[in-house]
Amino acid sequence: MQLDGNDHQVTRFHILHGGKGCCLNILPVEEVLDYYMIYYKASFPLPERQDILDMMEHRNPFRLQYGFAPAHPVSLSDKVQYMMTAWEEQGPLEQFHVKSLFYQFVYELLWQIHNRRVPTIKPDLIAQMKYYMQEHYAEPITMDLLAELMDTSPRHLSRLFKRQTGHSPIDFVIQIRMNKAKELLLATNATLQEIAKAVGYPDGYYLAKMFKKYMGIAPIRYRKQHASPNVPSTVARLGIVEDETSLYIDNDYHNQHMFEEELLMYRSRKTPLAITLLLCLTLLLSACSTGGAGSPSANEGTGKSTNQVEANSSNPTATTSQTKTVTTIKGDIEVPVNPQRIVVLYLMGDLLALGVNPVGISSVEEGAAFASELDGVTSLGAFKPDPEAVTALNPDLIIVTNEEIYEGLKKIAPTVYIPYDLAVEERMKLLGEILGKEGQAQEMLDNFRKKVEQSKEKLKQAGILDKTATIMESNKGSMAVMTGLGYGRGSQIIYQYLGMKAPEVLQREIENARNDATSKDVSYEVLHEYVGDYIFRSSFEGMIDLSNNTIWNNLPAVKEGRLIDMSFGLFFYNDIYSLDKQLDFIVDSLLKTVD
């Protein structure tokens, strides 16, 4: 049997406990398996005691998961059978009897758990969410529904999901639906209307719109391009769910893709005249201002000299616009000399540091150093942006860090691919060349290096610079320890720029990994071997609570006040703007430990 993917080998009598929202898989090796499943709801009479509320907040016993073979199974088995017999009679007195039997069962169960010291674990809420969404993608799914299933708040659950997966819940559901739609398009001859109903959308028109928005191609065209000659003639190979109209996640806490115009589609397919006229006017203005696709010219990669002058249809008021050729990992790219409308993904801090304000960006992690600077700027999502949304911004330059995204956007406007793991110094010099801010980029790098040296001197004078440091992040049942400079979480500042060392066993791994994004899970029993004089812990809402963990609290760095919690959002990025703020935070926090 499995509880949220955790295996329990079951022989003869066995007891499993899982909290609300858990996923139970039963995989019998024999044809016959007898089992009882008891559902119960725990509540406290008012007024609730504060100590009970504190316990429920940090370690809710009704959500813990465990499994064991009881030492005295017959006593437990008898009580369950008596409960079943009384429950089937359904009288009020029998139901009262069931409750009394249940209390006896719980007492016997807890007594055996206490005497055998059965280990327990907290449930994996994100795994439960994923499983539920994968099983119920064709049904209406709301954050309120998921929060009720997981027995937590919608805001907390949404943030926790994004923190651990990098996706918002709505993006996860949409991706499931798009993948299922692709399967049905290729494996069946089902109509768009039938596929729409199967994956949770109200009609074929809405599916087509969503499919093109997220996959970059119309569904019928996708079917033609990827069709196999052996597609069955009937809707048979893949199941089509029952006809039911569904909306996807209604998430008030993320500014997601359920626009008002999309909601109108559920009410009426007839567009009011005023909206039709507005749409026509918008298209007319767009046609006048956009012109060509803005893709790199035919001279791209030929090695022509910079500062070329050519006609530029994207600006109806000017007849010429200066361009120049820059060398990138994708070859020579022709870009505007003075770009005015830049779309940038993930490197927002680098542009802000150079005094450039983009018109479109990827989602900003909460708590990022530059979050307030980008209020009001169009967000294109955390991952693959919608090409239509990018086109609507009428960019004259696009900067991306993902090769796949580069291929999808390069036809919209001149697009530069800069790998995210490129060293900061190389990246800033390249951006300086692209944006015509070479001098400013060099000055910024010089100032940052000077600040690093000043910071090192402060730490040296305080007797801290030669101390060891460990960077870690709480996991379920273990601790993730950073073993590479590319993982973020402050590793570049602490190990690379300040030059602090990790404990010997960890330092060897860091030197071998260098700029790789690596970490390793370390159990609490051996955690002391990896802990340095200082602990830098990545902190975020919903992280594992260690306040009652004896092993953790007995670590010297924790006991003696050398534990420094770092905001996940502040240390998520490695742009020059963020690194500068991270340096300030780390140095100030270290110096406070010796005040």
Coordinates of C-alpha atoms in Angstrom, one line a residue:
M1 CA 0.0 0.0 0.0
Q2 CA 1.1 3.6 -0.6
L3 CA 0.2 6.8 1.3
D4 CA 1.2 9.8 -0.9
G5 CA 3.8 7.6 -2.6
N6 CA 5.3 6.2 0.7
D7 CA 5.4 2.5 0.5
H8 CA 4.0 0.3 3.3
Q9 CA 4.6 -3.5 2.9
V10 CA 1.5 -5.1 4.3
T11 CA 1.3 -8.7 5.6
R12 CA -1.7 -10.0 7.6
F13 CA -2.9 -7.4 10.1
H14 CA -1.8 -3.8 9.3
I15 CA -2.9 -0.3 10.2
L16 CA -2.4 2.8 8.0
H17 CA -3.4 6.4 9.0
G18 CA -3.5 9.3 6.6
G19 CA -4.9 12.8 7.1
K20 CA -7.4 14.7 5.0
G21 CA -6.5 14.9 1.4
C22 CA -4.0 12.0 1.3
C23 CA -3.8 9.6 -1.6
L24 CA -4.1 5.9 -0.9
N25 CA -3.0 3.3 -3.5
I26 CA -3.7 -0.3 -2.8
L27 CA -1.6 -2.7 -4.9
P28 CA -2.4 -6.3 -3.8
V29 CA -0.1 -9.1 -4.8
E30 CA -3.0 -11.6 -4.2
E31 CA -6.4 -11.5 -5.8
V32 CA -8.3 -11.2 -2.4
L33 CA -7.6 -8.4 0.1
D34 CA -10.0 -7.7 3.0
Y35 CA -9.8 -4.3 4.6
Y36 CA -11.8 -1.8 6.5
M37 CA -11.7 1.9 5.8
I38 CA -12.7 4.3 8.6
Y39 CA -13.4 7.9 7.9
Y40 CA -13.6 10.3 10.9
K41 CA -13.7 14.0 11.6
A42 CA -12.0 15.5 14.7
S43 CA -13.2 18.7 16.3
F44 CA -12.6 20.5 19.5
P45 CA -15.4 21.9 21.8
L46 CA -15.3 25.6 22.4
P47 CA -13.6 27.5 23.9
E48 CA -10.4 25.9 22.5
R49 CA -7.3 25.8 24.7
Q50 CA -4.3 27.7 23.5
D51 CA -1.9 24.8 24.0
I52 CA -4.2 22.7 21.7
L53 CA -4.3 25.4 19.1
D54 CA -0.4 25.7 19.2
M55 CA -0.1 21.9 18.8
M56 CA -2.5 21.9 15.8
E57 CA -0.6 24.7 14.2
H58 CA 2.8 23.0 14.4
R59 CA 2.0 19.3 14.4
N60 CA -1.6 18.4 13.8
P61 CA -1.9 14.7 14.9
F62 CA -4.9 14.2 12.7
R63 CA -2.8 14.8 9.6
L64 CA 0.2 12.6 10.5
Q65 CA 0.9 9.6 8.4
Y66 CA 2.0 6.2 9.7
G67 CA 1.7 2.5 9.2
F68 CA 2.5 -0.5 11.3
A69 CA 1.6 -4.1 12.2
P70 CA 0.0 -4.0 15.7
A71 CA 1.4 -6.3 18.3
H72 CA -2.2 -7.2 19.5
P73 CA -4.3 -7.2 16.3
V74 CA -7.3 -9.2 17.5
S75 CA -8.4 -6.6 20.0
L76 CA -8.4 -3.9 17.3
S77 CA -9.9 -6.2 14.6
D78 CA -12.8 -7.1 16.9
K79 CA -13.7 -3.4 17.6
V80 CA -13.7 -2.6 13.9
Q81 CA -16.0 -5.5 13.2
Y82 CA -18.4 -4.4 16.0
M83 CA -18.3 -0.9 14.6
M84 CA -19.3 -2.2 11.1
T85 CA -22.1 -4.2 12.5
A86 CA -23.6 -1.4 14.5
W87 CA -23.1 1.1 11.7
E88 CA -25.1 -1.0 9.3
E89 CA -28.1 -0.9 11.6
Q90 CA -28.2 2.9 11.3
G91 CA -30.3 3.6 14.3
P92 CA -29.5 6.6 16.6
L93 CA -28.5 4.3 19.5
E94 CA -26.3 2.2 17.2
Q95 CA -24.6 5.3 15.9
F96 CA -23.8 6.3 19.5
H97 CA -22.5 2.8 20.0
V98 CA -20.2 3.2 17.0
K99 CA -18.8 6.4 18.5
S100 CA -18.1 4.7 21.8
L101 CA -16.4 1.8 20.0
F102 CA -14.4 4.2 18.0
Y103 CA -13.0 5.9 21.1
Q104 CA -12.0 2.4 22.5
F105 CA -10.4 1.6 19.1
V106 CA -8.4 4.9 19.2
Y107 CA -7.3 4.3 22.8
E108 CA -6.0 0.9 21.9
L109 CA -4.3 2.2 18.8
L110 CA -2.6 5.0 20.5
W111 CA -1.5 2.8 23.3
Q112 CA 0.2 0.4 20.9
I113 CA 1.8 3.3 18.9
H114 CA 3.2 4.8 22.1
N115 CA 4.6 1.5 23.4
R116 CA 6.2 0.6 20.0
R117 CA 7.3 4.2 19.2
V118 CA 5.9 4.1 15.7
P119 CA 7.6 6.8 13.5
T120 CA 5.2 9.4 11.9
I121 CA 5.6 11.8 9.0
K122 CA 3.8 15.0 8.0
P123 CA 1.8 14.7 4.8
D124 CA 3.2 16.1 1.5
L125 CA 0.5 18.7 0.6
I126 CA 2.0 19.4 -2.8
A127 CA 2.0 15.7 -3.8
Q128 CA -1.6 15.5 -2.7
M129 CA -2.5 18.5 -4.8
K130 CA -0.8 17.2 -7.8
Y131 CA -2.5 13.8 -7.5
Y132 CA -5.9 15.3 -7.1
M133 CA -5.4 17.6 -10.1
Q134 CA -4.1 14.8 -12.3
E135 CA -7.2 12.7 -11.4
H136 CA -9.8 15.4 -11.6
Y137 CA -8.5 17.8 -14.3
A138 CA -11.8 17.4 -16.2
E139 CA -13.8 18.7 -13.3
P140 CA -14.2 22.2 -11.8
I141 CA -11.2 22.8 -9.6
T142 CA -10.9 25.8 -7.3
M143 CA -8.3 26.9 -4.8
D144 CA -11.1 26.9 -2.1
L145 CA -11.8 23.3 -3.0
L146 CA -8.2 22.3 -2.8
A147 CA -7.7 24.2 0.4
E148 CA -10.7 22.4 2.0
L149 CA -9.3 19.0 0.9
M150 CA -5.9 19.8 2.3
D151 CA -7.3 21.4 5.4
T152 CA -5.5 24.7 5.0
S153 CA -6.0 28.2 3.6
P154 CA -6.1 28.9 -0.2
R155 CA -3.4 31.6 0.1
H156 CA -1.0 29.4 2.0
L157 CA -1.6 26.4 -0.3
S158 CA -1.2 28.5 -3.5
R159 CA 2.1 30.1 -2.3
L160 CA 3.4 26.7 -1.1
F161 CA 2.6 25.1 -4.4
K162 CA 4.4 27.8 -6.4
R163 CA 7.3 27.8 -4.0
Q164 CA 8.0 24.1 -4.3
T165 CA 7.1 23.5 -8.0
G166 CA 7.8 26.9 -9.6
H167 CA 4.3 26.8 -11.1
S168 CA 1.1 28.3 -9.9
P169 CA -1.7 25.7 -9.4
I170 CA -3.6 27.0 -12.4
D171 CA -0.6 26.6 -14.7
F172 CA -0.2 23.0 -13.5
V173 CA -3.9 22.2 -14.3
I174 CA -3.7 23.9 -17.7
Q175 CA -0.6 21.9 -18.6
I176 CA -2.3 18.7 -17.6
R177 CA -5.3 19.6 -19.8
M178 CA -3.1 20.6 -22.7
N179 CA -1.1 17.4 -22.6
K180 CA -4.4 15.4 -22.4
A181 CA -5.7 17.4 -25.4
K182 CA -2.6 16.6 -27.4
E183 CA -3.0 12.9 -26.7
L184 CA -6.7 12.9 -27.8
L185 CA -5.9 14.9 -30.9
L186 CA -3.3 12.4 -32.0
A187 CA -4.8 9.1 -30.7
T188 CA -8.5 9.6 -31.7
N189 CA -10.7 11.2 -34.3
A190 CA -12.6 13.0 -31.6
T191 CA -14.0 16.4 -32.5
L192 CA -12.7 19.6 -30.8
Q193 CA -16.1 19.7 -29.0
E194 CA -15.6 16.2 -27.6
I195 CA -12.0 16.8 -26.6
A196 CA -13.0 20.0 -24.9
K197 CA -15.6 18.2 -22.8
A198 CA -13.0 15.5 -22.0
V199 CA -10.4 17.9 -20.7
G200 CA -12.6 20.3 -18.8
Y201 CA -13.5 23.1 -21.2
P202 CA -17.0 24.2 -22.1
D203 CA -16.7 24.0 -25.9
G204 CA -14.3 23.5 -28.8
Y205 CA -13.9 27.2 -29.4
Y206 CA -12.6 27.8 -25.9
L207 CA -10.3 24.8 -26.2
A208 CA -8.9 26.0 -29.5
K209 CA -8.2 29.4 -28.0
M210 CA -6.4 28.0 -24.9
F211 CA -4.5 25.4 -27.0
K212 CA -3.1 28.0 -29.3
K213 CA -2.3 30.3 -26.4
Y214 CA -0.3 27.8 -24.5
M215 CA 1.0 25.5 -27.3
G216 CA 1.6 28.2 -29.9
I217 CA -0.3 26.3 -32.6
A218 CA -4.0 25.7 -33.4
P219 CA -5.2 22.2 -32.3
I220 CA -6.3 21.1 -35.8
R221 CA -3.0 22.2 -37.3
Y222 CA -1.2 20.3 -34.5
R223 CA -3.2 17.2 -35.4
K224 CA -2.2 17.5 -39.1
Q225 CA 1.4 18.1 -38.4
H226 CA 1.8 15.2 -35.9
A227 CA -0.8 12.8 -37.3
S228 CA 0.0 9.1 -37.5
P229 CA -1.4 7.0 -40.4
N230 CA -2.8 4.5 -37.8
V231 CA -5.1 6.9 -36.0
P232 CA -8.2 4.8 -35.1
S233 CA -11.5 5.7 -36.8
T234 CA -13.5 5.9 -33.6
V235 CA -13.0 7.5 -30.3
A236 CA -11.7 4.4 -28.6
R237 CA -8.0 4.3 -27.6
L238 CA -8.2 7.1 -25.0
G239 CA -11.1 7.6 -22.7
I240 CA -13.5 10.5 -23.2
V241 CA -15.1 11.7 -19.9
E242 CA -18.7 12.5 -19.6
D243 CA -20.1 15.7 -20.9
E244 CA -19.9 18.4 -18.2
T245 CA -19.0 22.0 -18.3
S246 CA -16.1 23.0 -16.2
L247 CA -14.1 26.1 -15.3
Y248 CA -10.5 25.7 -14.2
I249 CA -8.9 27.0 -11.0
D250 CA -10.5 30.1 -9.7
N251 CA -7.5 31.6 -8.0
D252 CA -7.9 35.0 -6.5
Y253 CA -4.4 35.0 -5.1
H254 CA -2.6 34.8 -8.5
N255 CA -3.4 37.1 -11.3
Q256 CA -4.0 34.3 -13.7
H257 CA -5.6 33.6 -17.1
M258 CA -9.3 33.7 -16.5
F259 CA -10.0 37.0 -18.2
E260 CA -13.4 38.7 -18.2
E261 CA -13.7 38.3 -22.0
E262 CA -13.1 34.5 -21.6
L263 CA -15.8 34.3 -18.9
L264 CA -18.3 36.0 -21.4
M265 CA -17.9 33.0 -23.7
Y266 CA -19.7 30.8 -21.2
R267 CA -22.7 33.1 -21.4
S268 CA -23.1 34.0 -25.0
R269 CA -21.3 33.4 -28.3
K270 CA -22.9 36.6 -29.8
T271 CA -20.5 39.6 -29.5
P272 CA -22.2 43.0 -28.8
L273 CA -21.8 45.6 -31.5
A274 CA -19.8 48.0 -29.3
I275 CA -17.2 45.2 -28.5
T276 CA -17.0 44.3 -32.2
L277 CA -16.3 47.9 -33.1
L278 CA -13.7 48.2 -30.3
L279 CA -12.0 45.0 -31.5
C280 CA -11.8 46.2 -35.1
L281 CA -10.4 49.6 -34.0
T282 CA -7.8 47.8 -31.8
L283 CA -6.8 45.6 -34.8
L284 CA -6.5 48.6 -37.0
L285 CA -4.3 50.4 -34.6
S286 CA -2.2 47.3 -34.1
A287 CA -1.7 46.8 -37.9
C288 CA -0.6 50.4 -38.2
S289 CA 1.9 50.3 -35.4
T290 CA 3.3 46.7 -35.7
G291 CA 4.2 46.3 -39.3
G292 CA 6.4 43.3 -39.9
A293 CA 7.2 40.5 -37.6
G294 CA 10.4 42.2 -36.5
S295 CA 12.6 39.1 -37.0
P296 CA 16.3 39.4 -37.5
S297 CA 17.3 40.6 -41.0
A298 CA 18.7 38.4 -43.7
N299 CA 22.2 39.8 -42.9
E300 CA 22.1 38.0 -39.5
G301 CA 25.3 36.1 -39.0
T302 CA 27.2 37.5 -42.0
G303 CA 29.6 39.6 -40.0
K304 CA 28.5 43.0 -41.3
S305 CA 29.7 46.0 -39.5
T306 CA 27.6 47.6 -36.8
N307 CA 25.5 50.8 -36.9
Q308 CA 23.7 49.7 -40.0
V309 CA 20.7 51.9 -41.1
E310 CA 17.6 50.4 -42.5
A311 CA 13.9 51.0 -42.9
N312 CA 12.0 50.0 -39.8
S313 CA 8.2 49.6 -40.3
S314 CA 7.6 49.3 -36.5
N315 CA 7.7 53.1 -36.1
P316 CA 5.3 54.8 -38.5
T317 CA 6.6 58.2 -37.7
A318 CA 10.2 57.5 -38.7
T319 CA 11.7 56.3 -41.9
T320 CA 14.9 54.8 -40.5
S321 CA 16.2 53.3 -37.3
Q322 CA 19.7 52.5 -36.3
T323 CA 20.6 48.9 -35.6
K324 CA 23.8 47.1 -34.7
T325 CA 25.0 43.5 -34.8
V326 CA 26.1 41.8 -31.5
T327 CA 27.6 38.4 -31.2
T328 CA 25.8 35.9 -28.9
I329 CA 25.8 32.2 -28.2
K330 CA 23.2 31.9 -31.1
G331 CA 25.4 33.8 -33.5
D332 CA 25.3 37.4 -34.7
I333 CA 22.0 39.1 -33.9
E334 CA 20.9 42.5 -35.2
V335 CA 19.4 44.6 -32.5
P336 CA 18.2 48.2 -32.2
V337 CA 20.9 50.7 -31.2
N338 CA 18.6 52.3 -28.7
P339 CA 15.8 49.8 -27.8
Q340 CA 12.8 51.4 -26.1
R341 CA 10.4 48.5 -25.5
I342 CA 12.3 45.6 -24.0
V343 CA 10.7 42.3 -22.9
V344 CA 13.1 40.5 -20.5
L345 CA 12.7 37.1 -18.7
Y346 CA 14.4 36.5 -15.3
L347 CA 17.2 39.1 -15.8
M348 CA 15.0 42.0 -14.7
G349 CA 17.4 43.0 -12.0
D350 CA 20.3 43.3 -14.4
L351 CA 18.3 45.7 -16.7
L352 CA 17.1 47.7 -13.7
A353 CA 20.7 48.1 -12.5
L354 CA 21.6 49.6 -15.9
G355 CA 18.7 52.0 -15.7
V356 CA 16.5 50.2 -18.2
N357 CA 12.7 49.8 -17.5
P358 CA 11.2 46.8 -19.4
V359 CA 7.7 46.7 -20.8
G360 CA 7.2 42.9 -20.2
I361 CA 8.8 40.6 -17.6
S362 CA 8.5 37.1 -16.2
S363 CA 6.7 36.6 -12.9
V364 CA 8.5 38.2 -9.9
E365 CA 9.1 36.1 -6.9
E366 CA 7.6 37.6 -3.8
G367 CA 10.3 39.3 -1.7
A368 CA 12.6 39.8 -4.7
A369 CA 15.0 42.8 -4.2
F370 CA 13.5 44.6 -7.2
A371 CA 9.8 43.7 -6.7
S372 CA 8.7 47.2 -5.9
E373 CA 10.6 48.6 -8.9
L374 CA 8.5 46.5 -11.3
D375 CA 5.0 47.3 -10.0
G376 CA 2.6 47.8 -12.9
V377 CA 4.9 46.1 -15.5
T378 CA 3.2 43.5 -17.6
S379 CA 3.9 40.0 -16.2
L380 CA 4.1 37.2 -18.8
G381 CA 4.0 34.3 -16.3
A382 CA 6.5 32.2 -14.6
F383 CA 7.5 29.9 -17.5
K384 CA 6.8 29.8 -21.2
P385 CA 5.2 33.2 -22.1
D386 CA 2.3 33.4 -24.5
P387 CA 3.7 34.6 -27.9
E388 CA 0.5 36.6 -28.5
A389 CA 0.9 38.4 -25.2
V390 CA 4.5 39.2 -26.1
T391 CA 3.5 40.5 -29.5
A392 CA 0.8 42.7 -28.0
L393 CA 3.6 44.6 -26.1
N394 CA 5.1 45.5 -29.5
P395 CA 8.7 44.9 -28.3
D396 CA 11.7 46.0 -30.2
L397 CA 14.0 43.7 -28.2
I398 CA 13.5 40.5 -26.3
I399 CA 16.0 39.0 -23.8
V400 CA 15.5 35.4 -22.6
T401 CA 17.4 32.8 -20.6
N402 CA 15.7 29.7 -22.0
E403 CA 16.7 28.2 -25.3
E404 CA 13.2 26.8 -26.0
I405 CA 11.6 30.1 -25.3
Y406 CA 14.1 31.8 -27.6
E407 CA 13.0 29.6 -30.5
G408 CA 9.4 30.5 -29.8
L409 CA 9.9 34.3 -29.6
K410 CA 12.6 35.1 -32.1
K411 CA 10.1 35.7 -34.9
I412 CA 8.4 38.4 -32.9
A413 CA 11.3 40.8 -32.5
P414 CA 15.1 40.7 -32.3
T415 CA 15.7 38.2 -29.5
V416 CA 18.9 37.6 -27.5
Y417 CA 19.4 34.3 -25.7
I418 CA 21.6 34.6 -22.5
P419 CA 22.0 31.4 -20.5
Y420 CA 20.9 31.9 -16.9
D421 CA 24.0 30.2 -15.6
L422 CA 26.4 32.6 -17.4
A423 CA 28.7 34.3 -15.0
V424 CA 27.5 37.7 -13.8
E425 CA 30.5 39.5 -15.1
E426 CA 30.1 38.0 -18.6
R427 CA 26.4 38.6 -18.6
M428 CA 26.7 42.3 -17.6
K429 CA 29.3 42.9 -20.2
L430 CA 27.1 41.3 -22.9
L431 CA 24.0 43.3 -21.7
G432 CA 26.1 46.5 -21.7
E433 CA 27.0 45.9 -25.3
I434 CA 23.5 45.0 -26.4
L435 CA 22.0 48.1 -24.6
G436 CA 24.8 50.5 -25.5
K437 CA 25.7 50.8 -21.8
E438 CA 29.2 49.3 -21.8
G439 CA 30.6 51.9 -19.6
Q440 CA 27.8 51.8 -17.1
A441 CA 28.0 48.0 -16.9
Q442 CA 31.7 48.1 -16.3
E443 CA 31.4 50.8 -13.6
M444 CA 28.7 48.7 -11.9
L445 CA 30.9 45.6 -11.8
D446 CA 33.9 47.6 -10.5
N447 CA 31.7 49.1 -7.7
F448 CA 30.4 45.7 -6.8
R449 CA 33.9 44.2 -6.6
K450 CA 35.0 47.2 -4.4
K451 CA 32.0 46.6 -2.2
V452 CA 32.8 42.9 -1.9
E453 CA 36.4 43.7 -0.8
Q454 CA 35.2 46.2 1.8
S455 CA 32.7 43.6 3.1
K456 CA 35.4 41.0 3.4
E457 CA 37.6 43.4 5.3
K458 CA 34.7 44.2 7.8
L459 CA 34.2 40.4 8.3
K460 CA 37.9 39.9 8.7
Q461 CA 38.1 42.6 11.4
A462 CA 35.2 41.0 13.2
G463 CA 36.9 37.6 13.2
I464 CA 34.2 36.0 11.0
L465 CA 35.7 35.7 7.5
D466 CA 37.6 32.5 8.4
K467 CA 34.6 30.8 9.9
T468 CA 32.7 28.0 8.1
A469 CA 29.2 28.4 6.7
T470 CA 26.5 26.0 5.6
I471 CA 23.6 26.9 3.4
M472 CA 20.5 24.7 3.7
E473 CA 16.8 24.4 3.1
S474 CA 14.2 22.4 5.1
N475 CA 12.8 19.2 3.4
K476 CA 10.3 16.7 4.7
G477 CA 12.3 14.5 7.0
S478 CA 15.7 15.8 6.0
M479 CA 17.7 18.9 5.2
A480 CA 18.8 20.0 1.7
V481 CA 22.4 21.2 1.9
M482 CA 23.7 23.3 -1.0
T483 CA 26.7 21.7 -2.7
G484 CA 27.1 23.9 -5.8
L485 CA 27.4 27.6 -6.5
G486 CA 24.7 27.6 -9.1
Y487 CA 21.9 26.7 -6.7
G488 CA 21.4 30.2 -5.5
R489 CA 20.2 30.6 -1.9
G490 CA 23.2 32.9 -1.3
S491 CA 25.9 30.5 -2.4
Q492 CA 27.4 33.0 -4.9
I493 CA 27.8 35.7 -2.2
I494 CA 28.9 33.4 0.7
Y495 CA 31.2 31.0 -1.1
Q496 CA 32.3 32.8 -4.3
Y497 CA 32.5 36.5 -3.5
L498 CA 33.2 36.5 0.2
G499 CA 35.3 33.4 -0.1
M500 CA 33.9 31.7 3.1
K501 CA 34.4 28.0 3.4
A502 CA 32.1 25.2 4.2
P503 CA 32.9 22.3 6.6
E504 CA 35.5 20.0 5.1
V505 CA 33.2 17.2 4.0
L506 CA 31.0 19.8 2.3
Q507 CA 33.8 22.0 0.9
R508 CA 35.1 19.1 -1.3
E509 CA 31.7 18.7 -2.9
I510 CA 31.4 22.4 -3.6
E511 CA 34.8 22.6 -5.2
N512 CA 33.9 19.6 -7.4
A513 CA 30.5 21.0 -8.4
R514 CA 31.6 24.6 -8.8
N515 CA 28.8 26.4 -10.7
D516 CA 26.5 23.4 -11.0
A517 CA 23.1 23.8 -9.3
T518 CA 23.4 20.9 -6.9
S519 CA 22.3 20.0 -3.4
K520 CA 22.0 16.9 -1.3
D521 CA 19.5 15.6 1.2
V522 CA 21.1 15.0 4.7
S523 CA 19.2 13.2 7.4
Y524 CA 19.0 15.0 10.8
E525 CA 21.0 12.2 12.4
V526 CA 24.2 13.1 10.5
L527 CA 23.4 16.8 9.9
H528 CA 26.0 17.9 12.4
E529 CA 28.8 16.7 10.1
Y530 CA 27.7 19.2 7.5
V531 CA 27.0 22.2 9.7
G532 CA 29.5 25.0 9.9
D533 CA 30.0 27.8 12.4
Y534 CA 27.2 29.6 10.7
I535 CA 23.9 28.3 9.2
F536 CA 22.2 30.2 6.4
R537 CA 18.7 28.8 6.0
S538 CA 16.4 29.5 3.1
S539 CA 13.1 30.6 4.7
F540 CA 9.7 30.7 3.1
E541 CA 6.0 30.4 4.1
G542 CA 5.1 26.9 4.9
M543 CA 8.6 25.6 5.5
I544 CA 9.2 22.7 7.9
D545 CA 8.8 23.8 11.5
L546 CA 11.9 22.7 13.5
S547 CA 11.1 24.5 16.7
N548 CA 10.5 21.2 18.5
N549 CA 13.3 19.2 16.8
T550 CA 15.8 18.2 19.4
I551 CA 18.6 17.4 17.0
W552 CA 18.2 20.7 15.3
N553 CA 18.0 22.7 18.5
N554 CA 21.2 21.1 19.8
L555 CA 23.3 22.2 16.8
P556 CA 25.9 24.7 18.2
A557 CA 25.1 27.3 15.5
V558 CA 21.4 27.1 16.4
K559 CA 21.9 27.2 20.2
E560 CA 24.4 30.0 20.1
G561 CA 22.5 32.3 17.8
R562 CA 24.5 31.8 14.5
L563 CA 21.4 30.8 12.5
I564 CA 20.6 33.3 9.8
D565 CA 17.2 32.9 8.0
M566 CA 17.3 34.2 4.4
S567 CA 14.1 35.2 2.5
F568 CA 13.6 32.8 -0.4
G569 CA 12.4 35.6 -2.7
L570 CA 15.4 37.8 -2.0
F571 CA 17.9 35.0 -2.7
F572 CA 16.0 33.5 -5.6
Y573 CA 17.8 35.6 -8.3
N574 CA 21.5 36.0 -9.2
D575 CA 21.3 39.3 -11.2
I576 CA 23.7 42.1 -10.1
Y577 CA 20.8 44.1 -8.5
S578 CA 19.8 41.1 -6.3
L579 CA 23.5 40.1 -5.5
D580 CA 24.1 43.6 -4.2
K581 CA 21.2 43.4 -1.8
Q582 CA 22.1 39.9 -0.8
L583 CA 25.6 41.0 0.0
D584 CA 24.2 43.8 2.3
F585 CA 21.9 41.3 4.1
I586 CA 24.5 38.6 4.6
V587 CA 27.3 41.0 5.9
D588 CA 24.9 42.8 8.2
S589 CA 23.5 39.6 9.6
L590 CA 26.9 38.1 10.2
L591 CA 28.1 41.3 12.0
K592 CA 25.1 41.3 14.2
T593 CA 26.1 37.9 15.6
V594 CA 29.2 39.5 17.2
D595 CA 27.6 42.8 18.4

